[in-house]
mmCIF file with all atom_site columns, C-alpha atoms in Angstrom:
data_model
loop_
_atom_site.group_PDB
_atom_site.id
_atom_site.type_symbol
_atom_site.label_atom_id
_atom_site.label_alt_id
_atom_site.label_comp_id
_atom_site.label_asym_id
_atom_site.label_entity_id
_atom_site.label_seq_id
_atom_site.pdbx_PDB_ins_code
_atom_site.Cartn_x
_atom_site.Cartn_y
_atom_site.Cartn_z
_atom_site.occupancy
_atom_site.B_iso_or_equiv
_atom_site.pdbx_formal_charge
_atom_site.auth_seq_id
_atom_site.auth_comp_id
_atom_site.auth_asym_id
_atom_site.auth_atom_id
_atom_site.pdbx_PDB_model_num
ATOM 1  C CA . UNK A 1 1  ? 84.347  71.231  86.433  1.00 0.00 ? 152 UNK A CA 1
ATOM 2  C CA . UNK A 1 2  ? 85.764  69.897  89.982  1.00 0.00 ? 153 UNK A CA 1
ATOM 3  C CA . UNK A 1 3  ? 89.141  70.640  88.710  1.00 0.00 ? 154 UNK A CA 1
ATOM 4  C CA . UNK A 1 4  ? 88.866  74.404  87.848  1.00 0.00 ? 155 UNK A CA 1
ATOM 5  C CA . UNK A 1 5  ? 86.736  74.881  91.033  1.00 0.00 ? 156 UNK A CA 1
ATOM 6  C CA . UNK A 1 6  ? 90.248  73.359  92.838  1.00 0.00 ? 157 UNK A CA 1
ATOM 7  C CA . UNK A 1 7  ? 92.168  75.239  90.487  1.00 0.00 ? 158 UNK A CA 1
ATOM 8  C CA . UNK A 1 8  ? 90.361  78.347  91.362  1.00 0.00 ? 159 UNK A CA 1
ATOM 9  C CA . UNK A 1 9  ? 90.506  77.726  95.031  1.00 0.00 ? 160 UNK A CA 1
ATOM 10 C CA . UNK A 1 10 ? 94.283  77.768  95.131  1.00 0.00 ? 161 UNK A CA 1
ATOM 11 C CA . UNK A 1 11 ? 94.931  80.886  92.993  1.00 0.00 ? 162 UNK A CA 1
ATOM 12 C CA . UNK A 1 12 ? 92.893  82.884  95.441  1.00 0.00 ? 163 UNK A CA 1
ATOM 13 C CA . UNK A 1 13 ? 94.945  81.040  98.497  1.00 0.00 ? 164 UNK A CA 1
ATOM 14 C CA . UNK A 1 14 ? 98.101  81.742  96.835  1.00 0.00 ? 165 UNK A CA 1
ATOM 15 C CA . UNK A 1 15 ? 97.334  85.636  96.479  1.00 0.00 ? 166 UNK A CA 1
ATOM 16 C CA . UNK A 1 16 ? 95.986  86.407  99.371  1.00 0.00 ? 167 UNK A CA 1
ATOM 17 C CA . UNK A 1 17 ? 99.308  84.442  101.506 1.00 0.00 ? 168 UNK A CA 1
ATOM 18 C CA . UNK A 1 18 ? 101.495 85.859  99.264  1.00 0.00 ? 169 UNK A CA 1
ATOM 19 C CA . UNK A 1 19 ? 100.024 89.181  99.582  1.00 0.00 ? 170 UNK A CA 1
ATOM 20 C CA . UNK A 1 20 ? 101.331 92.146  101.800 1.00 0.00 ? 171 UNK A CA 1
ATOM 21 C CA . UNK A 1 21 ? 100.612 92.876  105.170 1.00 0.00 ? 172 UNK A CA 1
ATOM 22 C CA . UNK A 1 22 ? 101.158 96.207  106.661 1.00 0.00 ? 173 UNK A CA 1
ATOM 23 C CA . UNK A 1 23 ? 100.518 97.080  110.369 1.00 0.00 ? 174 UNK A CA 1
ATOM 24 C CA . UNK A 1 24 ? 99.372  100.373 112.247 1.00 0.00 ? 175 UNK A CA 1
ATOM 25 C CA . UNK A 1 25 ? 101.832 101.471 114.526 1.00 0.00 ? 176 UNK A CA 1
ATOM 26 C CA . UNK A 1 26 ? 99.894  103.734 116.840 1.00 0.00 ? 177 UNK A CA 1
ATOM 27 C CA . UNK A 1 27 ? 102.390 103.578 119.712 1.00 0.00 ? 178 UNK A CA 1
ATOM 28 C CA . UNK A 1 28 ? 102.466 107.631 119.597 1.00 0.00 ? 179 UNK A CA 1
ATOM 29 C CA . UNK A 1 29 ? 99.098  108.928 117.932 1.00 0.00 ? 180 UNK A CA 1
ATOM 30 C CA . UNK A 1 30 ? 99.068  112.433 116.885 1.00 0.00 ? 181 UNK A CA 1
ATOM 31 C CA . UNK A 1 31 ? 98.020  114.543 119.605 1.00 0.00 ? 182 UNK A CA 1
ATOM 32 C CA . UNK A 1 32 ? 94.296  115.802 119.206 1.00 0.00 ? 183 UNK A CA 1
ATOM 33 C CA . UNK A 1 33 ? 96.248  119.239 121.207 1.00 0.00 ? 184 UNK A CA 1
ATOM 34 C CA . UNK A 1 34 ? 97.439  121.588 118.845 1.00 0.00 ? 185 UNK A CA 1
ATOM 35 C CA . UNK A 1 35 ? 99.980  123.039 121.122 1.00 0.00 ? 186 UNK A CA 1
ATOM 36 C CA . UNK A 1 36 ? 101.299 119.672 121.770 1.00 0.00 ? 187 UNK A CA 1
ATOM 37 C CA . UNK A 1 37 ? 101.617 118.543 118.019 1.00 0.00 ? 188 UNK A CA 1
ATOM 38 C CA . UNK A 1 38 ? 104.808 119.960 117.494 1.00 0.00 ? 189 UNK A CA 1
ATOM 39 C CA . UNK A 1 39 ? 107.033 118.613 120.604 1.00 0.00 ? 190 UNK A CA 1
ATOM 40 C CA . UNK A 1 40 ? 105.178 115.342 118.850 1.00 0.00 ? 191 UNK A CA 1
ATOM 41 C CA . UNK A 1 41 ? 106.800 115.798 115.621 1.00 0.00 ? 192 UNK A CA 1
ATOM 42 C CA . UNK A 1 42 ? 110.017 116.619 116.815 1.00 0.00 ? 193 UNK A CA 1
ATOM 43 C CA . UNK A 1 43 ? 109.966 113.798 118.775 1.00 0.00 ? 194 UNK A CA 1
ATOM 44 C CA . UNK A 1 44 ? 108.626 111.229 116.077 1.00 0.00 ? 195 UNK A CA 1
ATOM 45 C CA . UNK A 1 45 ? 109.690 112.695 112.960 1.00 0.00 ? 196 UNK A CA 1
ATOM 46 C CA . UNK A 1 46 ? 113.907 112.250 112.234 1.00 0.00 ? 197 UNK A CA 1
ATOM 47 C CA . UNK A 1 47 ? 115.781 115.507 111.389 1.00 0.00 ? 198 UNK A CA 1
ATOM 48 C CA . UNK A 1 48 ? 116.360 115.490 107.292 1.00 0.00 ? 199 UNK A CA 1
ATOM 49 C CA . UNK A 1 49 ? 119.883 115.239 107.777 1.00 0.00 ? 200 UNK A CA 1
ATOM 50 C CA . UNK A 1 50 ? 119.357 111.869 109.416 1.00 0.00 ? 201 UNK A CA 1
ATOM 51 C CA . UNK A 1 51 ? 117.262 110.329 106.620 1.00 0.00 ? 202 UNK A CA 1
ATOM 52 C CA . UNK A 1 52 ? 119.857 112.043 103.858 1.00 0.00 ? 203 UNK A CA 1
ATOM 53 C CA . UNK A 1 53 ? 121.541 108.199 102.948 1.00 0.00 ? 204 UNK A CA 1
ATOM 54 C CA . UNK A 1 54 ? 117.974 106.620 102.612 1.00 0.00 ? 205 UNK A CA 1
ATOM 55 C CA . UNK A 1 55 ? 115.622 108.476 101.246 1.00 0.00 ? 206 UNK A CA 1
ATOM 56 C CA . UNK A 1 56 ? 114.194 108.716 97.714  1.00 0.00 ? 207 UNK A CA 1
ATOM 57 C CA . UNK A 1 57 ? 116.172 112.291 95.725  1.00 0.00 ? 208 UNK A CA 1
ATOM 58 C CA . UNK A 1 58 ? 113.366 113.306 94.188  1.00 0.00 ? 209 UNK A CA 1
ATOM 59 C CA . UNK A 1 59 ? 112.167 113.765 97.939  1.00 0.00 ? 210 UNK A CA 1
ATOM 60 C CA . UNK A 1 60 ? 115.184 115.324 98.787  1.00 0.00 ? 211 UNK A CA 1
ATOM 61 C CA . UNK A 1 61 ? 114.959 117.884 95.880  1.00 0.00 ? 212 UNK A CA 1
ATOM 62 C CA . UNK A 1 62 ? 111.562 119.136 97.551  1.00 0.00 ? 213 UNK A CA 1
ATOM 63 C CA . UNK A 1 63 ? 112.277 119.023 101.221 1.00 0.00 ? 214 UNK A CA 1
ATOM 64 C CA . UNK A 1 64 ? 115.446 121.191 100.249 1.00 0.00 ? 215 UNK A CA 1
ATOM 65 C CA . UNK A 1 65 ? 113.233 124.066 99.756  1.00 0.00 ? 216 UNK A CA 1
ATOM 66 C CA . UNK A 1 66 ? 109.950 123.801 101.582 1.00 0.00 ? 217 UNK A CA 1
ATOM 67 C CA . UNK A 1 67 ? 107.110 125.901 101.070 1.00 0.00 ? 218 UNK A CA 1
ATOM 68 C CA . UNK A 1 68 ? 104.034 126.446 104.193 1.00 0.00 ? 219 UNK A CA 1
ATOM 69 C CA . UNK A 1 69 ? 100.812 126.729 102.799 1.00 0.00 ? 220 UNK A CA 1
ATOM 70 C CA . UNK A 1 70 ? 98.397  128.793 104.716 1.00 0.00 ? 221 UNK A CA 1
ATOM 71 C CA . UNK A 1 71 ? 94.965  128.166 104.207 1.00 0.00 ? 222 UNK A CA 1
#
């Protein structure tokens, strides 16, 4: 009995060390002010051409022909 309870104890220590960790970065929040939100993205959002060599094709594909949905 002692030994699964140890046994048990380090399984759940391994996963969650070993498990990912992902962090907010909220040094530039959206703005709440829609007539600021796009100087935001411009600032905070690279130019497609710049994220050509890393990003995912499939991505690519869709971005190369974007659509604006109106609601």
């Amino acid at each position: 009995m002692g030994y699964n309870y140890v046994s048990l104890i380090v399984t759940i220590l391994l996963v969650v060390i070993t498990s990912p960790v992902v962090f907010g970065n909220d040094a530039a929040p959206i703005p709440e002010n829609k007539g600021r939100i796009e100087q935001w993205f411009n600032t905070n959002v690279p130019s497609l051409a710049s994220r050509k060599s890393t990003s995912d094709p499939a991505l690519l594909t869709a971005e190369a022909k974007p659509r604006i949905i109106k609601a």
